[in-house]
Tab-separated table of C-alpha atoms in Angstrom:
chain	number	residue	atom	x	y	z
C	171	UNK	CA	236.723	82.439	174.263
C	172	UNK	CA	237.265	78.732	175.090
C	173	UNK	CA	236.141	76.710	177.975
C	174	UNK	CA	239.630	75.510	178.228
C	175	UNK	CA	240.720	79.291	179.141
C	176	UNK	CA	239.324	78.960	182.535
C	177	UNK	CA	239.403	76.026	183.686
C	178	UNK	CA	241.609	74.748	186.205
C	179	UNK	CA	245.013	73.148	186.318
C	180	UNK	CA	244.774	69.631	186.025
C	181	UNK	CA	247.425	67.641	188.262
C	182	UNK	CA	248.608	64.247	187.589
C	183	UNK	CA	248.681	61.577	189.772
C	184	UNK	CA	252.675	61.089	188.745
C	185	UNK	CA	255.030	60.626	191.745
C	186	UNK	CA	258.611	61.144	189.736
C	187	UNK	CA	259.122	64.741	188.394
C	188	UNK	CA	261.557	67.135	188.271
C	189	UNK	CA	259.328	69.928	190.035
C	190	UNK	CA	258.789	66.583	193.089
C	191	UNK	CA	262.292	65.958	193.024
C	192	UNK	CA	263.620	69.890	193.730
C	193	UNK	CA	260.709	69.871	196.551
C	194	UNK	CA	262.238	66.633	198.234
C	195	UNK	CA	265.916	68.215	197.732
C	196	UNK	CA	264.134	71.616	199.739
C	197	UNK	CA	262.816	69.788	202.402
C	198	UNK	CA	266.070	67.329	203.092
C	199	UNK	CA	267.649	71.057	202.871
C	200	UNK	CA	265.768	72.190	205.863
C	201	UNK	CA	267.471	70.293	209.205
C	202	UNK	CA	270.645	70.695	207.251
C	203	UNK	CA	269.980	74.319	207.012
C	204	UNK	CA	269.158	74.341	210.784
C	205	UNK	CA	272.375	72.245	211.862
C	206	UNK	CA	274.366	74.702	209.993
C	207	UNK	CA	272.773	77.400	211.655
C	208	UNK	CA	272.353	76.414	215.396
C	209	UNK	CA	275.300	73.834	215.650
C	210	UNK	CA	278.270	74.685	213.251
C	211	UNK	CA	276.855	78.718	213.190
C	212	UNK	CA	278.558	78.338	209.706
C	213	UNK	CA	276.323	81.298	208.161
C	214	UNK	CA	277.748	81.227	205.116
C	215	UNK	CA	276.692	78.345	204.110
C	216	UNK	CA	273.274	78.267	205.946
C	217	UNK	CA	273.054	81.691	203.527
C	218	UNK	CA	273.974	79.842	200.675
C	219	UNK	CA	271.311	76.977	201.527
C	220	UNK	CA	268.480	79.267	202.321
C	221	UNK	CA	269.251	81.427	198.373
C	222	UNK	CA	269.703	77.722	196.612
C	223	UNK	CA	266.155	77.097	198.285
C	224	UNK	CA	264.340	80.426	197.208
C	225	UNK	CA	265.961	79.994	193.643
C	226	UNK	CA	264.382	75.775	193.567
C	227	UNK	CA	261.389	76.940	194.683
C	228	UNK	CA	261.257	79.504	191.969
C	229	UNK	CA	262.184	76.883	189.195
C	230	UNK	CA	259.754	73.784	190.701
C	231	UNK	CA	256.926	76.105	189.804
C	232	UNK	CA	258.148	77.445	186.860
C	233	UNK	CA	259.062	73.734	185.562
C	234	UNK	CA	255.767	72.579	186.531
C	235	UNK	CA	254.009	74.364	183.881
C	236	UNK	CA	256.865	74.417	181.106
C	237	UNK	CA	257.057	70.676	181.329
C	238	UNK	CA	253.514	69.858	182.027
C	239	UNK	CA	254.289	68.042	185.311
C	240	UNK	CA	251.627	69.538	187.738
C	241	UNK	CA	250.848	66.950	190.160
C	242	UNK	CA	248.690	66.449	192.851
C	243	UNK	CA	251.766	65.372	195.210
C	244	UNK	CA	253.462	68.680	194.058
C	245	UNK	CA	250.566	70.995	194.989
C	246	UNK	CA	250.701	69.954	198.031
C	247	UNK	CA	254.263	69.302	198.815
C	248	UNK	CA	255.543	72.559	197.726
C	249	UNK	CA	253.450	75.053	199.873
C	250	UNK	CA	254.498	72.245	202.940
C	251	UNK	CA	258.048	72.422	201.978
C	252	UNK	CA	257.943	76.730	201.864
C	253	UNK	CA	255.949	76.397	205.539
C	254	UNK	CA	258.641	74.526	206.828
C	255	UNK	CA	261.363	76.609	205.777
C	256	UNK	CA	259.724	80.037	207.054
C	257	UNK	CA	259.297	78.170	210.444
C	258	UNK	CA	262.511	76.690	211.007
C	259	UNK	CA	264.657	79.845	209.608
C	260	UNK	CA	262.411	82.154	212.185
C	261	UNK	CA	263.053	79.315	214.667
C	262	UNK	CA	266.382	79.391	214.003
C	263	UNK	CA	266.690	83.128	214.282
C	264	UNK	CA	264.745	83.556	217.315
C	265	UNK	CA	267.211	80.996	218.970
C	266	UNK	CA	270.411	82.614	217.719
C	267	UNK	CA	268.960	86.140	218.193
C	268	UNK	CA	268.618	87.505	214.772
C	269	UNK	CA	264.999	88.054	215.121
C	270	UNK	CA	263.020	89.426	217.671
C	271	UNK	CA	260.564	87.388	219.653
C	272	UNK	CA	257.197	89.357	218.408
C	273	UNK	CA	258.063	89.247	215.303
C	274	UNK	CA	258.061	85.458	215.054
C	275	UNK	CA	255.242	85.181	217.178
C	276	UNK	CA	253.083	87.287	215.099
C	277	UNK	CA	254.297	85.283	212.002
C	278	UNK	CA	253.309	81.717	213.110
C	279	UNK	CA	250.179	83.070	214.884
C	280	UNK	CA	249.129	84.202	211.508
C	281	UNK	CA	249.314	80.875	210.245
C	282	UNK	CA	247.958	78.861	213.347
C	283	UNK	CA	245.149	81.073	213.298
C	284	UNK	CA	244.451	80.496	209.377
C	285	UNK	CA	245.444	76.470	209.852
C	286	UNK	CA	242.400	76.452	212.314
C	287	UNK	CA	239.803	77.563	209.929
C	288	UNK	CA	240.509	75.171	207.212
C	289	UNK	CA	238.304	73.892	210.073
C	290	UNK	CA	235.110	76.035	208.325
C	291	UNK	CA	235.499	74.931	204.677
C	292	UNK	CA	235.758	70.664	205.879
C	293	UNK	CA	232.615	71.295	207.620
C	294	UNK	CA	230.789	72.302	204.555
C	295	UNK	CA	232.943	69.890	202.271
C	296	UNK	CA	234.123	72.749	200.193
C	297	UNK	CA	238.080	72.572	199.483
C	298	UNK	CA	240.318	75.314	200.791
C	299	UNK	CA	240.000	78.866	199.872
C	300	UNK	CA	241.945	80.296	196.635
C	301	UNK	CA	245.418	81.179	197.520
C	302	UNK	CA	245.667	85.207	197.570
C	303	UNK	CA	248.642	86.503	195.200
C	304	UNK	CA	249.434	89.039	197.531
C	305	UNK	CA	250.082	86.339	199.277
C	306	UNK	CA	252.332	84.960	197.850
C	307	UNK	CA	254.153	88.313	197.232
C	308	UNK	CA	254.511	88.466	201.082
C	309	UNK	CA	255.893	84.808	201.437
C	310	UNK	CA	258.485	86.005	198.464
C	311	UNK	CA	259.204	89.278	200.943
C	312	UNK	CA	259.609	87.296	203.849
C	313	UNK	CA	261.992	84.501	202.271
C	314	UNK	CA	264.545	87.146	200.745
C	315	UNK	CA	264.269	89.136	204.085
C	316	UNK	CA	265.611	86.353	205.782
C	317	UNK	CA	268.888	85.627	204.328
C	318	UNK	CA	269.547	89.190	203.783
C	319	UNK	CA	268.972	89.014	207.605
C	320	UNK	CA	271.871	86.046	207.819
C	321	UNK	CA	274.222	87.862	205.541
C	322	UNK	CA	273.908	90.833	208.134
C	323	UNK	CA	275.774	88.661	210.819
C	324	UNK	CA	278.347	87.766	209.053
C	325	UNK	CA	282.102	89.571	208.968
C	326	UNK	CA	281.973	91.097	205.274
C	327	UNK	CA	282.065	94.374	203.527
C	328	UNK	CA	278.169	94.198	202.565
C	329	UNK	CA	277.087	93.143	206.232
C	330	UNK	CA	275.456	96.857	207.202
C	331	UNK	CA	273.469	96.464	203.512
C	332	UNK	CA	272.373	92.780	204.470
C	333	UNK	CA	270.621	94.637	207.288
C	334	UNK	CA	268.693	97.115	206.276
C	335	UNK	CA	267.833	95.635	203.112
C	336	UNK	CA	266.672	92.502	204.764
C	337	UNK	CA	265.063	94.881	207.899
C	338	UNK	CA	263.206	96.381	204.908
C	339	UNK	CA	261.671	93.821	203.092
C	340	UNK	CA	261.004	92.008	206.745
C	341	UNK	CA	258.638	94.725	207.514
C	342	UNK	CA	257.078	94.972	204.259
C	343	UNK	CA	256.390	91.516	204.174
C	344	UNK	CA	255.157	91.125	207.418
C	345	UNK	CA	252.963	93.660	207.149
C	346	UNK	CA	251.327	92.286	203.768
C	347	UNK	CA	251.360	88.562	205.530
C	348	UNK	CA	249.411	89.896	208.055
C	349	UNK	CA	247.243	91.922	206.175
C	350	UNK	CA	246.320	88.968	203.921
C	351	UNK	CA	245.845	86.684	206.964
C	352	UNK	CA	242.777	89.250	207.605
C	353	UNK	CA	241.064	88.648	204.167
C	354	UNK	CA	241.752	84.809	204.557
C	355	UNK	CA	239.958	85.101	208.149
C	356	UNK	CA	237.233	87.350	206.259
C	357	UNK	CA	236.668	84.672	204.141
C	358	UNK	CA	236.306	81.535	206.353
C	359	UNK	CA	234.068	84.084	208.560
C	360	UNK	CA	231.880	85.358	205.445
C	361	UNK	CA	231.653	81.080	204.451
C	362	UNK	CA	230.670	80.296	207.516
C	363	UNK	CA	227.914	82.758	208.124
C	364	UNK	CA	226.947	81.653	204.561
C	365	UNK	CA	226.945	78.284	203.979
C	366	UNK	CA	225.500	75.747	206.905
C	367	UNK	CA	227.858	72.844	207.496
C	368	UNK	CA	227.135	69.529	206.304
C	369	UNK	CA	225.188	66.843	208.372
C	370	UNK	CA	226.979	64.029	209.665
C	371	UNK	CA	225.666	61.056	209.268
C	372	UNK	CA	226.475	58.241	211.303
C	373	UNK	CA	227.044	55.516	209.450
C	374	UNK	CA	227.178	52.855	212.634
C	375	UNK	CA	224.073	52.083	213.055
């Protein structure tokens, strides 16, 4: 077996790629998708934005690798871009009364309690901790919940389906996003018992 097997993705320093460009196009996407939502209540077309965004996040990644245009702007606009549209469609949901308030407060506590300790690894100048598939399997859950959700409002044949099937994976993947927010706490907790953080020095003097 190689070295080249296991090492890590290397990211470019380019600006102008097709996986940048579908991220950008997401994250214009999201006070659109909220002025269709909260303002027009047009929720056919807020559905049809928040699908065209689950399907361009699914190809930015995919693109990435096929056309070898990892960047380092890309790794971190993506998971930004994703953040922004889980917070703004439960925003938007909460307001319009889609979802209930506990939900969405137990969603973005999850992630204000994880954004606090990145906190742990910048003491010890260690970057942040791996991202956790399952994860990602629970972001997937919650982002096809949530339209499902939408469709459920609207006057159609498959509005009872858009329900339940979105009520479905909403629990599911709140329950794994919450779950996995518990090993990522684990983790900071185990680092920081481990590892002493580095000394500052002050450079002033």
């Amino acid at each position: 077996m190689t070295t080249e097997q296991n090492a890590e993705p290397v990211y470019s320093d380019r600006v102008f790629t097709v996986p940048n460009v579908l991220s950008v196009l997401r994250l214009i996407g999201v006070p659109v998708f909220l002025w269709l939502l909260l303002v027009e209540q047009a929720d056919g077309w807020a559905f049809a934005l928040l699908v065209a965004s689950g399907i361009t996040d699914f190809l930015d990644g995919k693109l990435a690798r096929l056309l070898d245009q990892s960047s380092k702007l890309g790794a971190i606009l993506d998971p930004l871009v994703d953040r922004l549209y889980l917070l703004a469609t439960l925003g938007g949901f909460l307001i319009r009364g889609i979802l209930p308030w506990w939900v969405v407060l137990i969603l973005v506590g999850r992630d204000a309690v994880l954004t606090l300790t990145l906190g742990v690894y910048r003491r010890r100048g260690l970057p942040p901790p791996e991202v956790i598939y399952l994860g990602k399997a629970a972001t997937f859950a919650l982002m096809s919940a949530l339209p499902w959700l939408l469709a459920g409002q609207m006057d159609w044949a498959a509005a009872g389906f858009g329900r339940a099937f979105g009520g479905a994976f909403l629990i599911w993947g709140t329950a794994v996003y919450v779950w996995t927010g518990i090993l990522y706490l684990g983790k900071a907790v185990a680092v920081a018992r481990a590892i002493p953080p580095v000394p500052h020095h002050d450079h002033s003097r």
